[in-house]
PDB file of C-alpha atoms in Angstrom:
ATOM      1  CA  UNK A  76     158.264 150.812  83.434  1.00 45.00           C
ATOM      2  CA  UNK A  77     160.450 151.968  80.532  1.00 45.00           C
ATOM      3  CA  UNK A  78     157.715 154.667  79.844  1.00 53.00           C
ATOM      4  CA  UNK A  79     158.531 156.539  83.351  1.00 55.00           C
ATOM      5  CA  UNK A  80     161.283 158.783  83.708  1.00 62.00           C
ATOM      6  CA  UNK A  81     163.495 158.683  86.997  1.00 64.00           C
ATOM      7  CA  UNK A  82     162.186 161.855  88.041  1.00 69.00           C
ATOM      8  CA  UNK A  83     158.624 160.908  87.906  1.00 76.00           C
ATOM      9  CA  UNK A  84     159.612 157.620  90.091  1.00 79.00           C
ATOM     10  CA  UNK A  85     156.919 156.846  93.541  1.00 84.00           C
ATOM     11  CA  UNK A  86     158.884 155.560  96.193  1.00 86.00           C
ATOM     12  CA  UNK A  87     159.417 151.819  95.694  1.00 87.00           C
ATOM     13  CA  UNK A  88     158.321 149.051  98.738  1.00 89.00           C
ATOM     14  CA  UNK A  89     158.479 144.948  98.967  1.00 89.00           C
ATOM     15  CA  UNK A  90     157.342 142.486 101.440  1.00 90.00           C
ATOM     16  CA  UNK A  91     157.709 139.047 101.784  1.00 91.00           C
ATOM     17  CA  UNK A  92     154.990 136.882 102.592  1.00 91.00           C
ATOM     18  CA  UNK A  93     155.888 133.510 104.344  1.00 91.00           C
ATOM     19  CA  UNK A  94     153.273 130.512 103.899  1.00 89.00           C
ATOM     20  CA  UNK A  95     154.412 128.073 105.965  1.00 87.00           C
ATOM     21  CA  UNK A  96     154.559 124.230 105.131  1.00 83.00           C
ATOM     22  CA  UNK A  97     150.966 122.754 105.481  1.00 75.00           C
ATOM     23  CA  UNK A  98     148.960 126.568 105.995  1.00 72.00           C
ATOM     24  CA  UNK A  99     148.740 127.644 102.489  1.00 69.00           C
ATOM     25  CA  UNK A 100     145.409 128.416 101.604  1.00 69.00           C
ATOM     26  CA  UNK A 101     145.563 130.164  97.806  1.00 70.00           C
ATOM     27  CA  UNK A 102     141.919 131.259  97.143  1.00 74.00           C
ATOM     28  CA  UNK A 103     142.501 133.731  95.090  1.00 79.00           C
ATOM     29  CA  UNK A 104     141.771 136.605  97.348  1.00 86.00           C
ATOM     30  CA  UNK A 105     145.356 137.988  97.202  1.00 86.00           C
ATOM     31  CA  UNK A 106     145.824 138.237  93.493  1.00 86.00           C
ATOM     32  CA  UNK A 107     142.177 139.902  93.422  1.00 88.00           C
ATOM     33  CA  UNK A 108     143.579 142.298  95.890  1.00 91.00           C
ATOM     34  CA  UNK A 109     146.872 143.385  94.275  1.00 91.00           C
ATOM     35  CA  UNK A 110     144.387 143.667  90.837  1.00 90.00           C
ATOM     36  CA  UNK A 111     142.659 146.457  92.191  1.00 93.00           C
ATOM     37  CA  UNK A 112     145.682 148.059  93.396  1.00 93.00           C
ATOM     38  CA  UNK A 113     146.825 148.369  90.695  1.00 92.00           C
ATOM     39  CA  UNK A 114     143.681 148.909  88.308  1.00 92.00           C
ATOM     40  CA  UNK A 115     143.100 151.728  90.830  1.00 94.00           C
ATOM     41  CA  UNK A 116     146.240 153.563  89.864  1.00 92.00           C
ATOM     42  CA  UNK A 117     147.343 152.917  93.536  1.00 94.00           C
ATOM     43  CA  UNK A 118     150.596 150.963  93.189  1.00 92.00           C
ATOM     44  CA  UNK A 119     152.875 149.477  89.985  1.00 89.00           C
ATOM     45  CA  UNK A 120     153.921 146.366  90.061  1.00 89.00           C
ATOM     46  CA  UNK A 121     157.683 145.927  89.664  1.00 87.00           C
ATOM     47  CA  UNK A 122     158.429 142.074  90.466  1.00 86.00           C
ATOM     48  CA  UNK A 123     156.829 139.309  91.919  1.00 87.00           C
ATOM     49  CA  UNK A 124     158.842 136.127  92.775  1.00 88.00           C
ATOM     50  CA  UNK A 125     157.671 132.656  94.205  1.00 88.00           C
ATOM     51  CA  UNK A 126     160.478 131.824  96.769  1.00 92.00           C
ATOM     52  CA  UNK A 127     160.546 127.791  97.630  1.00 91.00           C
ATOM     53  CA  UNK A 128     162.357 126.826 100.681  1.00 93.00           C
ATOM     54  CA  UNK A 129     163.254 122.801 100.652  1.00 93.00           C
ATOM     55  CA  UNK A 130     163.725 121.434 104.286  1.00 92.00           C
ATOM     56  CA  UNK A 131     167.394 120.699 103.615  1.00 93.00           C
ATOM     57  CA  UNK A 132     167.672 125.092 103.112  1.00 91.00           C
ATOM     58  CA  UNK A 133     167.846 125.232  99.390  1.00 92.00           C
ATOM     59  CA  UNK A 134     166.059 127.901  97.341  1.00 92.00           C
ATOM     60  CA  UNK A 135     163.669 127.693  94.566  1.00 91.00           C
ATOM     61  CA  UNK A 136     162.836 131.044  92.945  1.00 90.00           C
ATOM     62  CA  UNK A 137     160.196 131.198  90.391  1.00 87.00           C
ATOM     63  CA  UNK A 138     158.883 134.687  87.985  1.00 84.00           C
ATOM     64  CA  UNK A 139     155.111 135.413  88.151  1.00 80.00           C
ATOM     65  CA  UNK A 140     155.777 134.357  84.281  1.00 76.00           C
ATOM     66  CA  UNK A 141     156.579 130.793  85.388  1.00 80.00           C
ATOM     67  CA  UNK A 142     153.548 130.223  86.975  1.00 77.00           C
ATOM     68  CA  UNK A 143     151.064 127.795  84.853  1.00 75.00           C
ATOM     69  CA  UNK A 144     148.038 129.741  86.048  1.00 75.00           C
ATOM     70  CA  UNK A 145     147.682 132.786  86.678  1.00 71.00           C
ATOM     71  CA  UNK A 146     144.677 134.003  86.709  1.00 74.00           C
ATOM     72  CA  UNK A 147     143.754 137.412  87.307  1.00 75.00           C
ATOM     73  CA  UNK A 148     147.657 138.210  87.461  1.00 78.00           C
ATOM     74  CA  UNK A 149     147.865 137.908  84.161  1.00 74.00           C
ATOM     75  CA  UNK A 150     147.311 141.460  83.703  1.00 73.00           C
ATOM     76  CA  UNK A 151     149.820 142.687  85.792  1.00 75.00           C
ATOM     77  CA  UNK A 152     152.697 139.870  84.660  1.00 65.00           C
ATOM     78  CA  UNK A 153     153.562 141.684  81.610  1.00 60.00           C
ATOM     79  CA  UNK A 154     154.690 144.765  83.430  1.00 64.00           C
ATOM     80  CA  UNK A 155     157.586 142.813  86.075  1.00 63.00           C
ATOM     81  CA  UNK A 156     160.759 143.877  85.536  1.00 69.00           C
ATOM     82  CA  UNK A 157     162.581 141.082  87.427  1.00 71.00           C
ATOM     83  CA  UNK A 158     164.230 143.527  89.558  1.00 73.00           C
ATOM     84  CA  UNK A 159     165.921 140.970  92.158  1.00 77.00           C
ATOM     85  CA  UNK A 160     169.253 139.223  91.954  1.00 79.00           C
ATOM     86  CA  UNK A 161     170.421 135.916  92.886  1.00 81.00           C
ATOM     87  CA  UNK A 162     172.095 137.620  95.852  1.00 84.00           C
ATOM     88  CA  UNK A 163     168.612 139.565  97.066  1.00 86.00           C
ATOM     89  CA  UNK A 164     166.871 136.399  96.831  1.00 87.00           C
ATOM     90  CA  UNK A 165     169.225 134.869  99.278  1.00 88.00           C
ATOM     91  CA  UNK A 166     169.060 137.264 101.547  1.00 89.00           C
ATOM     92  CA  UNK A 167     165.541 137.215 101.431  1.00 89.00           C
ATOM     93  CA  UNK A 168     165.440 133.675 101.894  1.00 91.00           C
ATOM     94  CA  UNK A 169     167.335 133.670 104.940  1.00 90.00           C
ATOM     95  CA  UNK A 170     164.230 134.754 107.168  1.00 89.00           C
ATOM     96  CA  UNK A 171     162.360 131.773 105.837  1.00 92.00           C
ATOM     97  CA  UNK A 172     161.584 128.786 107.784  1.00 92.00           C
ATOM     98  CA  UNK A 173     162.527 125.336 106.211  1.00 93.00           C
ATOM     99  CA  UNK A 174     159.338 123.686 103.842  1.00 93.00           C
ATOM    100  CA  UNK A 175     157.724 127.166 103.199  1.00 93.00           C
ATOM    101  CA  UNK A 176     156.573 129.107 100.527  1.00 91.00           C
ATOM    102  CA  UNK A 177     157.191 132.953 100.046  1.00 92.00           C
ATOM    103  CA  UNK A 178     155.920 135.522  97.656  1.00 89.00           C
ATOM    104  CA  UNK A 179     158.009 138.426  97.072  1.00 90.00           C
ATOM    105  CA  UNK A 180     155.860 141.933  95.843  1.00 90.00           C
ATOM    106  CA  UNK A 181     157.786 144.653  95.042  1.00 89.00           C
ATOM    107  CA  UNK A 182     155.546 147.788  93.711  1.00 90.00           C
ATOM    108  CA  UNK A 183     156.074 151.109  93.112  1.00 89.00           C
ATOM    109  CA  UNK A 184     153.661 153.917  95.258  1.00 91.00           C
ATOM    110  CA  UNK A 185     152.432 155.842  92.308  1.00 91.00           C
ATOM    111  CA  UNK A 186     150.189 157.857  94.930  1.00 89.00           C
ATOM    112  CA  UNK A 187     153.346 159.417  95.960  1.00 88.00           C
ATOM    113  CA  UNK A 188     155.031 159.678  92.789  1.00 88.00           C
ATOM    114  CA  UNK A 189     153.546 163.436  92.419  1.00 89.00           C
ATOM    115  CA  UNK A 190     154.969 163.984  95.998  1.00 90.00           C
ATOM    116  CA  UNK A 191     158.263 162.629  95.530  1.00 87.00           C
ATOM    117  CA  UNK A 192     158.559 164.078  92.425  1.00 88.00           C
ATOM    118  CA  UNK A 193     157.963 167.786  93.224  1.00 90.00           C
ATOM    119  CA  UNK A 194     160.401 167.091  96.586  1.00 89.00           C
ATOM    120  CA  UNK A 195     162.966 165.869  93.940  1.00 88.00           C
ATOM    121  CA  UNK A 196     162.560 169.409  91.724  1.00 89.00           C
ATOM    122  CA  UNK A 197     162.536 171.079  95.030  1.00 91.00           C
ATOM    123  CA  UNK A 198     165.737 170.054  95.955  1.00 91.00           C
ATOM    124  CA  UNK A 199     164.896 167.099  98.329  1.00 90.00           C
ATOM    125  CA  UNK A 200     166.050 163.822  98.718  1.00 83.00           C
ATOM    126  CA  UNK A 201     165.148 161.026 100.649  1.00 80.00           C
ATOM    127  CA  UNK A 202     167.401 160.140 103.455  1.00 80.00           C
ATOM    128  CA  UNK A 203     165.562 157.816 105.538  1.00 80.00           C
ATOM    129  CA  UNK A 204     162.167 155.593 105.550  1.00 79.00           C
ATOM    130  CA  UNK A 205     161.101 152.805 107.186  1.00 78.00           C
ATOM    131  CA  UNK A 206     158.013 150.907 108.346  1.00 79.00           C
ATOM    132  CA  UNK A 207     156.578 149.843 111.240  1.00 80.00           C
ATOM    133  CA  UNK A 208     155.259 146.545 111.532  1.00 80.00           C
ATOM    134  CA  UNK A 209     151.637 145.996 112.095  1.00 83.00           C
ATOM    135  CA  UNK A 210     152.377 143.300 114.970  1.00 85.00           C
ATOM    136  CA  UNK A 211     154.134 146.590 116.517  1.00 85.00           C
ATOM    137  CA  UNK A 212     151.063 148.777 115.857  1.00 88.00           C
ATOM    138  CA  UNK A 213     148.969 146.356 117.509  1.00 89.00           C
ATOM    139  CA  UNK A 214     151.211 145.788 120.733  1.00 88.00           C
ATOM    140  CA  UNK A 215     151.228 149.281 121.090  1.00 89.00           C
ATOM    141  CA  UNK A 216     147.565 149.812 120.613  1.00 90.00           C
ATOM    142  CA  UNK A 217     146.781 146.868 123.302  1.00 89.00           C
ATOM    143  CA  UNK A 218     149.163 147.988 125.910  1.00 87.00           C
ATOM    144  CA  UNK A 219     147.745 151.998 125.880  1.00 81.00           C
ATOM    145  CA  UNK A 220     144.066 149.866 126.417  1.00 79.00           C
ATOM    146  CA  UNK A 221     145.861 147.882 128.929  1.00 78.00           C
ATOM    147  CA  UNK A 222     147.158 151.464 130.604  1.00 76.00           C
ATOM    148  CA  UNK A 223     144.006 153.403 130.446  1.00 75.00           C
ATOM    149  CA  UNK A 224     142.100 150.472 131.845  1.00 78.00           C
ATOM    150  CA  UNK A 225     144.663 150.035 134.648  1.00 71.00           C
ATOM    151  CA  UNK A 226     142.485 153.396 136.428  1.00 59.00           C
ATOM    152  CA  UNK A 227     139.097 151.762 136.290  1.00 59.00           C
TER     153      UNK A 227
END
């Protein structure tokens, strides 16, 4: 990331991604995924962390670059910038459930770096953003089904 001024900057997102104990199913289909994200210029990837949760609450937190085998991620590995603290993966820990695993993806939007960028020249600064979970998305989209049925 070193050769991308401040100014030039997408807005930055993570999610966590909880497996928990006895569901995890790695086939490969994520990493092939986040590949073509990024090969397609969509997103940069900033830092990827492997977060361990023991059933007595401690934390393991392991780099992409401490994974044995990594596939087609090894592409992308030598980009992270391990952006997180001890103190962010805590907190991020916190929402896990005892005997799960977590990845942690944060990426930059480069599709809205030009965007961003020409708000930031303009003047403009972000003040606010947000997202809105897909389990809310779906709710909503169920109960206005729900409603429209009701007059049938």
């Amino acid at each position: 990331m070193t050769d991308t001024s401040l100014d030039q900057l997408g807005p930055v997102d993570y999610i966590v991604v909880e497996f928990p104990a006895g569901a995890r199913n790695f086939t490969g289909e994520m990493a092939k995924e986040l590949v073509a994200l990024v090969d397609s210029g969509t997103i940069r990837v900033i830092d990827v962390l492997i977060l361990t949760k023991d059933e007595d609450g401690s934390v393991d937190a392991m780099e992409l670059s401490d994974v044995p085998d990594l596939g087609p991620l090894q592409q992308i590995e030598t980009e992270l910038a391990e952006l997180l603290a001890a103190s962010d993966v805590d907190h991020l820990a916190a929402a896990m459930d005892p005997g799960s695993t977590a990845g942690v993806l944060i990426w930059e939007n480069l599709w809205a770096a030009p965007f961003a960028s020409a708000a930031r020249r303009s003047g403009g600064q972000l003040i606010a953003d947000g997202r809105i979970p897909i389990q809310a998305i779906i709710a909503s989209i169920e109960s206005d089904d729900d409603t429209a049925n009701e007059g049938d």
